[in-house]
């Protein structure tokens, strides 16, 4: 199903916010838009109609972001990459 990526992005957004206030809708021409549901109010459009890739990028940018965990090995690897890049540039 084509909309699985979009639906999963909205599920991740709801998980990050700790609520279930976001939903997506799809237009007849296959574009997606994000809805925010508030108590005692009708759903409000948060975005205009976007294609799937743009919609997923938009939804991923919304709400609180998860902090990426970085291990000691990741830090050491980054340092090594930077050192190798400097050696190549010389």
mmCIF file with all atom_site columns, C-alpha atoms in Angstrom:
data_model
loop_
_atom_site.group_PDB
_atom_site.id
_atom_site.type_symbol
_atom_site.label_atom_id
_atom_site.label_alt_id
_atom_site.label_comp_id
_atom_site.label_asym_id
_atom_site.label_entity_id
_atom_site.label_seq_id
_atom_site.pdbx_PDB_ins_code
_atom_site.Cartn_x
_atom_site.Cartn_y
_atom_site.Cartn_z
_atom_site.occupancy
_atom_site.B_iso_or_equiv
_atom_site.pdbx_formal_charge
_atom_site.auth_seq_id
_atom_site.auth_comp_id
_atom_site.auth_asym_id
_atom_site.auth_atom_id
_atom_site.pdbx_PDB_model_num
ATOM 1  C CA . UNK A 1 1  ? 0.000   0.000  0.000  1.00 0.00 ? 1  UNK A CA 1
ATOM 2  C CA . UNK A 1 2  ? 1.408   3.365  -1.043 1.00 0.00 ? 2  UNK A CA 1
ATOM 3  C CA . UNK A 1 3  ? 0.290   5.303  2.021  1.00 0.00 ? 3  UNK A CA 1
ATOM 4  C CA . UNK A 1 4  ? 2.011   3.014  4.555  1.00 0.00 ? 4  UNK A CA 1
ATOM 5  C CA . UNK A 1 5  ? 5.069   5.297  4.855  1.00 0.00 ? 5  UNK A CA 1
ATOM 6  C CA . UNK A 1 6  ? 2.837   8.306  5.439  1.00 0.00 ? 6  UNK A CA 1
ATOM 7  C CA . UNK A 1 7  ? 0.703   6.522  8.035  1.00 0.00 ? 7  UNK A CA 1
ATOM 8  C CA . UNK A 1 8  ? 3.790   5.265  9.857  1.00 0.00 ? 8  UNK A CA 1
ATOM 9  C CA . UNK A 1 9  ? 5.206   8.811  9.969  1.00 0.00 ? 9  UNK A CA 1
ATOM 10 C CA . UNK A 1 10 ? 1.983   10.038 11.613 1.00 0.00 ? 10 UNK A CA 1
ATOM 11 C CA . UNK A 1 11 ? 2.099   7.147  14.115 1.00 0.00 ? 11 UNK A CA 1
ATOM 12 C CA . UNK A 1 12 ? 5.694   8.100  15.027 1.00 0.00 ? 12 UNK A CA 1
ATOM 13 C CA . UNK A 1 13 ? 4.611   11.728 15.481 1.00 0.00 ? 13 UNK A CA 1
ATOM 14 C CA . UNK A 1 14 ? 1.804   10.663 17.820 1.00 0.00 ? 14 UNK A CA 1
ATOM 15 C CA . UNK A 1 15 ? 4.245   8.496  19.779 1.00 0.00 ? 15 UNK A CA 1
ATOM 16 C CA . UNK A 1 16 ? 6.741   11.374 20.098 1.00 0.00 ? 16 UNK A CA 1
ATOM 17 C CA . UNK A 1 17 ? 4.082   13.779 21.330 1.00 0.00 ? 17 UNK A CA 1
ATOM 18 C CA . UNK A 1 18 ? 2.501   11.223 23.654 1.00 0.00 ? 18 UNK A CA 1
ATOM 19 C CA . UNK A 1 19 ? -0.959  12.006 22.317 1.00 0.00 ? 19 UNK A CA 1
ATOM 20 C CA . UNK A 1 20 ? -3.200  10.761 19.575 1.00 0.00 ? 20 UNK A CA 1
ATOM 21 C CA . UNK A 1 21 ? -4.067  14.192 18.173 1.00 0.00 ? 21 UNK A CA 1
ATOM 22 C CA . UNK A 1 22 ? -2.537  13.890 14.691 1.00 0.00 ? 22 UNK A CA 1
ATOM 23 C CA . UNK A 1 23 ? -4.070  12.144 11.704 1.00 0.00 ? 23 UNK A CA 1
ATOM 24 C CA . UNK A 1 24 ? -3.582  12.168 7.965  1.00 0.00 ? 24 UNK A CA 1
ATOM 25 C CA . UNK A 1 25 ? -5.999  12.439 5.136  1.00 0.00 ? 25 UNK A CA 1
ATOM 26 C CA . UNK A 1 26 ? -5.609  11.814 1.447  1.00 0.00 ? 26 UNK A CA 1
ATOM 27 C CA . UNK A 1 27 ? -7.049  13.780 -1.439 1.00 0.00 ? 27 UNK A CA 1
ATOM 28 C CA . UNK A 1 28 ? -8.530  12.290 -4.588 1.00 0.00 ? 28 UNK A CA 1
ATOM 29 C CA . UNK A 1 29 ? -5.368  13.099 -6.550 1.00 0.00 ? 29 UNK A CA 1
ATOM 30 C CA . UNK A 1 30 ? -3.190  11.115 -4.104 1.00 0.00 ? 30 UNK A CA 1
ATOM 31 C CA . UNK A 1 31 ? -1.793  13.966 -2.029 1.00 0.00 ? 31 UNK A CA 1
ATOM 32 C CA . UNK A 1 32 ? -1.588  13.811 1.761  1.00 0.00 ? 32 UNK A CA 1
ATOM 33 C CA . UNK A 1 33 ? -2.240  16.424 4.415  1.00 0.00 ? 33 UNK A CA 1
ATOM 34 C CA . UNK A 1 34 ? -1.803  16.446 8.185  1.00 0.00 ? 34 UNK A CA 1
ATOM 35 C CA . UNK A 1 35 ? -4.720  17.045 10.526 1.00 0.00 ? 35 UNK A CA 1
ATOM 36 C CA . UNK A 1 36 ? -4.607  18.015 14.191 1.00 0.00 ? 36 UNK A CA 1
ATOM 37 C CA . UNK A 1 37 ? -7.572  16.942 16.293 1.00 0.00 ? 37 UNK A CA 1
ATOM 38 C CA . UNK A 1 38 ? -8.309  19.081 19.338 1.00 0.00 ? 38 UNK A CA 1
ATOM 39 C CA . UNK A 1 39 ? -10.921 18.413 22.006 1.00 0.00 ? 39 UNK A CA 1
ATOM 40 C CA . UNK A 1 40 ? -14.285 20.063 21.307 1.00 0.00 ? 40 UNK A CA 1
ATOM 41 C CA . UNK A 1 41 ? -13.078 21.431 17.955 1.00 0.00 ? 41 UNK A CA 1
ATOM 42 C CA . UNK A 1 42 ? -13.170 20.114 14.404 1.00 0.00 ? 42 UNK A CA 1
ATOM 43 C CA . UNK A 1 43 ? -9.931  18.748 12.945 1.00 0.00 ? 43 UNK A CA 1
ATOM 44 C CA . UNK A 1 44 ? -7.636  21.493 11.662 1.00 0.00 ? 44 UNK A CA 1
ATOM 45 C CA . UNK A 1 45 ? -5.433  21.159 8.578  1.00 0.00 ? 45 UNK A CA 1
ATOM 46 C CA . UNK A 1 46 ? -1.763  21.607 9.486  1.00 0.00 ? 46 UNK A CA 1
ATOM 47 C CA . UNK A 1 47 ? -0.352  21.273 5.961  1.00 0.00 ? 47 UNK A CA 1
ATOM 48 C CA . UNK A 1 48 ? -1.455  21.703 2.389  1.00 0.00 ? 48 UNK A CA 1
ATOM 49 C CA . UNK A 1 49 ? -1.668  18.707 0.061  1.00 0.00 ? 49 UNK A CA 1
ATOM 50 C CA . UNK A 1 50 ? 1.815   17.193 -0.331 1.00 0.00 ? 50 UNK A CA 1
ATOM 51 C CA . UNK A 1 51 ? 3.178   14.240 -2.253 1.00 0.00 ? 51 UNK A CA 1
ATOM 52 C CA . UNK A 1 52 ? 4.260   11.271 -0.144 1.00 0.00 ? 52 UNK A CA 1
ATOM 53 C CA . UNK A 1 53 ? 7.966   12.089 0.231  1.00 0.00 ? 53 UNK A CA 1
ATOM 54 C CA . UNK A 1 54 ? 7.320   15.734 1.083  1.00 0.00 ? 54 UNK A CA 1
ATOM 55 C CA . UNK A 1 55 ? 4.557   14.725 3.520  1.00 0.00 ? 55 UNK A CA 1
ATOM 56 C CA . UNK A 1 56 ? 6.795   12.248 5.363  1.00 0.00 ? 56 UNK A CA 1
ATOM 57 C CA . UNK A 1 57 ? 9.563   14.865 5.615  1.00 0.00 ? 57 UNK A CA 1
ATOM 58 C CA . UNK A 1 58 ? 7.067   17.451 6.890  1.00 0.00 ? 58 UNK A CA 1
ATOM 59 C CA . UNK A 1 59 ? 5.610   15.107 9.515  1.00 0.00 ? 59 UNK A CA 1
ATOM 60 C CA . UNK A 1 60 ? 9.071   13.995 10.677 1.00 0.00 ? 60 UNK A CA 1
ATOM 61 C CA . UNK A 1 61 ? 9.982   17.652 11.286 1.00 0.00 ? 61 UNK A CA 1
ATOM 62 C CA . UNK A 1 62 ? 6.924   18.234 13.504 1.00 0.00 ? 62 UNK A CA 1
ATOM 63 C CA . UNK A 1 63 ? 6.778   17.812 17.272 1.00 0.00 ? 63 UNK A CA 1
ATOM 64 C CA . UNK A 1 64 ? 9.573   16.923 19.641 1.00 0.00 ? 64 UNK A CA 1
ATOM 65 C CA . UNK A 1 65 ? 12.518  15.165 18.058 1.00 0.00 ? 65 UNK A CA 1
ATOM 66 C CA . UNK A 1 66 ? 14.150  12.060 19.472 1.00 0.00 ? 66 UNK A CA 1
ATOM 67 C CA . UNK A 1 67 ? 17.724  12.484 20.563 1.00 0.00 ? 67 UNK A CA 1
ATOM 68 C CA . UNK A 1 68 ? 20.021  10.231 18.594 1.00 0.00 ? 68 UNK A CA 1
ATOM 69 C CA . UNK A 1 69 ? 22.042  7.959  20.842 1.00 0.00 ? 69 UNK A CA 1
ATOM 70 C CA . UNK A 1 70 ? 25.748  8.070  20.132 1.00 0.00 ? 70 UNK A CA 1
ATOM 71 C CA . UNK A 1 71 ? 28.150  5.427  21.414 1.00 0.00 ? 71 UNK A CA 1
ATOM 72 C CA . UNK A 1 72 ? 31.860  5.805  22.128 1.00 0.00 ? 72 UNK A CA 1
ATOM 73 C CA . UNK A 1 73 ? 32.560  3.843  18.964 1.00 0.00 ? 73 UNK A CA 1
ATOM 74 C CA . UNK A 1 74 ? 30.484  6.296  16.906 1.00 0.00 ? 74 UNK A CA 1
ATOM 75 C CA . UNK A 1 75 ? 32.449  9.228  18.335 1.00 0.00 ? 75 UNK A CA 1
ATOM 76 C CA . UNK A 1 76 ? 35.792  7.520  17.650 1.00 0.00 ? 76 UNK A CA 1
ATOM 77 C CA . UNK A 1 77 ? 34.722  6.669  14.101 1.00 0.00 ? 77 UNK A CA 1
ATOM 78 C CA . UNK A 1 78 ? 33.686  10.284 13.437 1.00 0.00 ? 78 UNK A CA 1
ATOM 79 C CA . UNK A 1 79 ? 37.067  11.506 14.725 1.00 0.00 ? 79 UNK A CA 1
ATOM 80 C CA . UNK A 1 80 ? 38.847  9.035  12.450 1.00 0.00 ? 80 UNK A CA 1
ATOM 81 C CA . UNK A 1 81 ? 36.776  10.174 9.449  1.00 0.00 ? 81 UNK A CA 1
ATOM 82 C CA . UNK A 1 82 ? 37.599  13.817 10.185 1.00 0.00 ? 82 UNK A CA 1
ATOM 83 C CA . UNK A 1 83 ? 41.294  12.988 10.515 1.00 0.00 ? 83 UNK A CA 1
ATOM 84 C CA . UNK A 1 84 ? 41.299  11.031 7.246  1.00 0.00 ? 84 UNK A CA 1
ATOM 85 C CA . UNK A 1 85 ? 39.484  13.897 5.504  1.00 0.00 ? 85 UNK A CA 1
ATOM 86 C CA . UNK A 1 86 ? 42.102  16.380 6.739  1.00 0.00 ? 86 UNK A CA 1
ATOM 87 C CA . UNK A 1 87 ? 44.912  14.089 5.549  1.00 0.00 ? 87 UNK A CA 1
ATOM 88 C CA . UNK A 1 88 ? 43.338  13.836 2.091  1.00 0.00 ? 88 UNK A CA 1
ATOM 89 C CA . UNK A 1 89 ? 42.864  17.610 1.872  1.00 0.00 ? 89 UNK A CA 1
ATOM 90 C CA . UNK A 1 90 ? 46.577  18.252 2.480  1.00 0.00 ? 90 UNK A CA 1
#
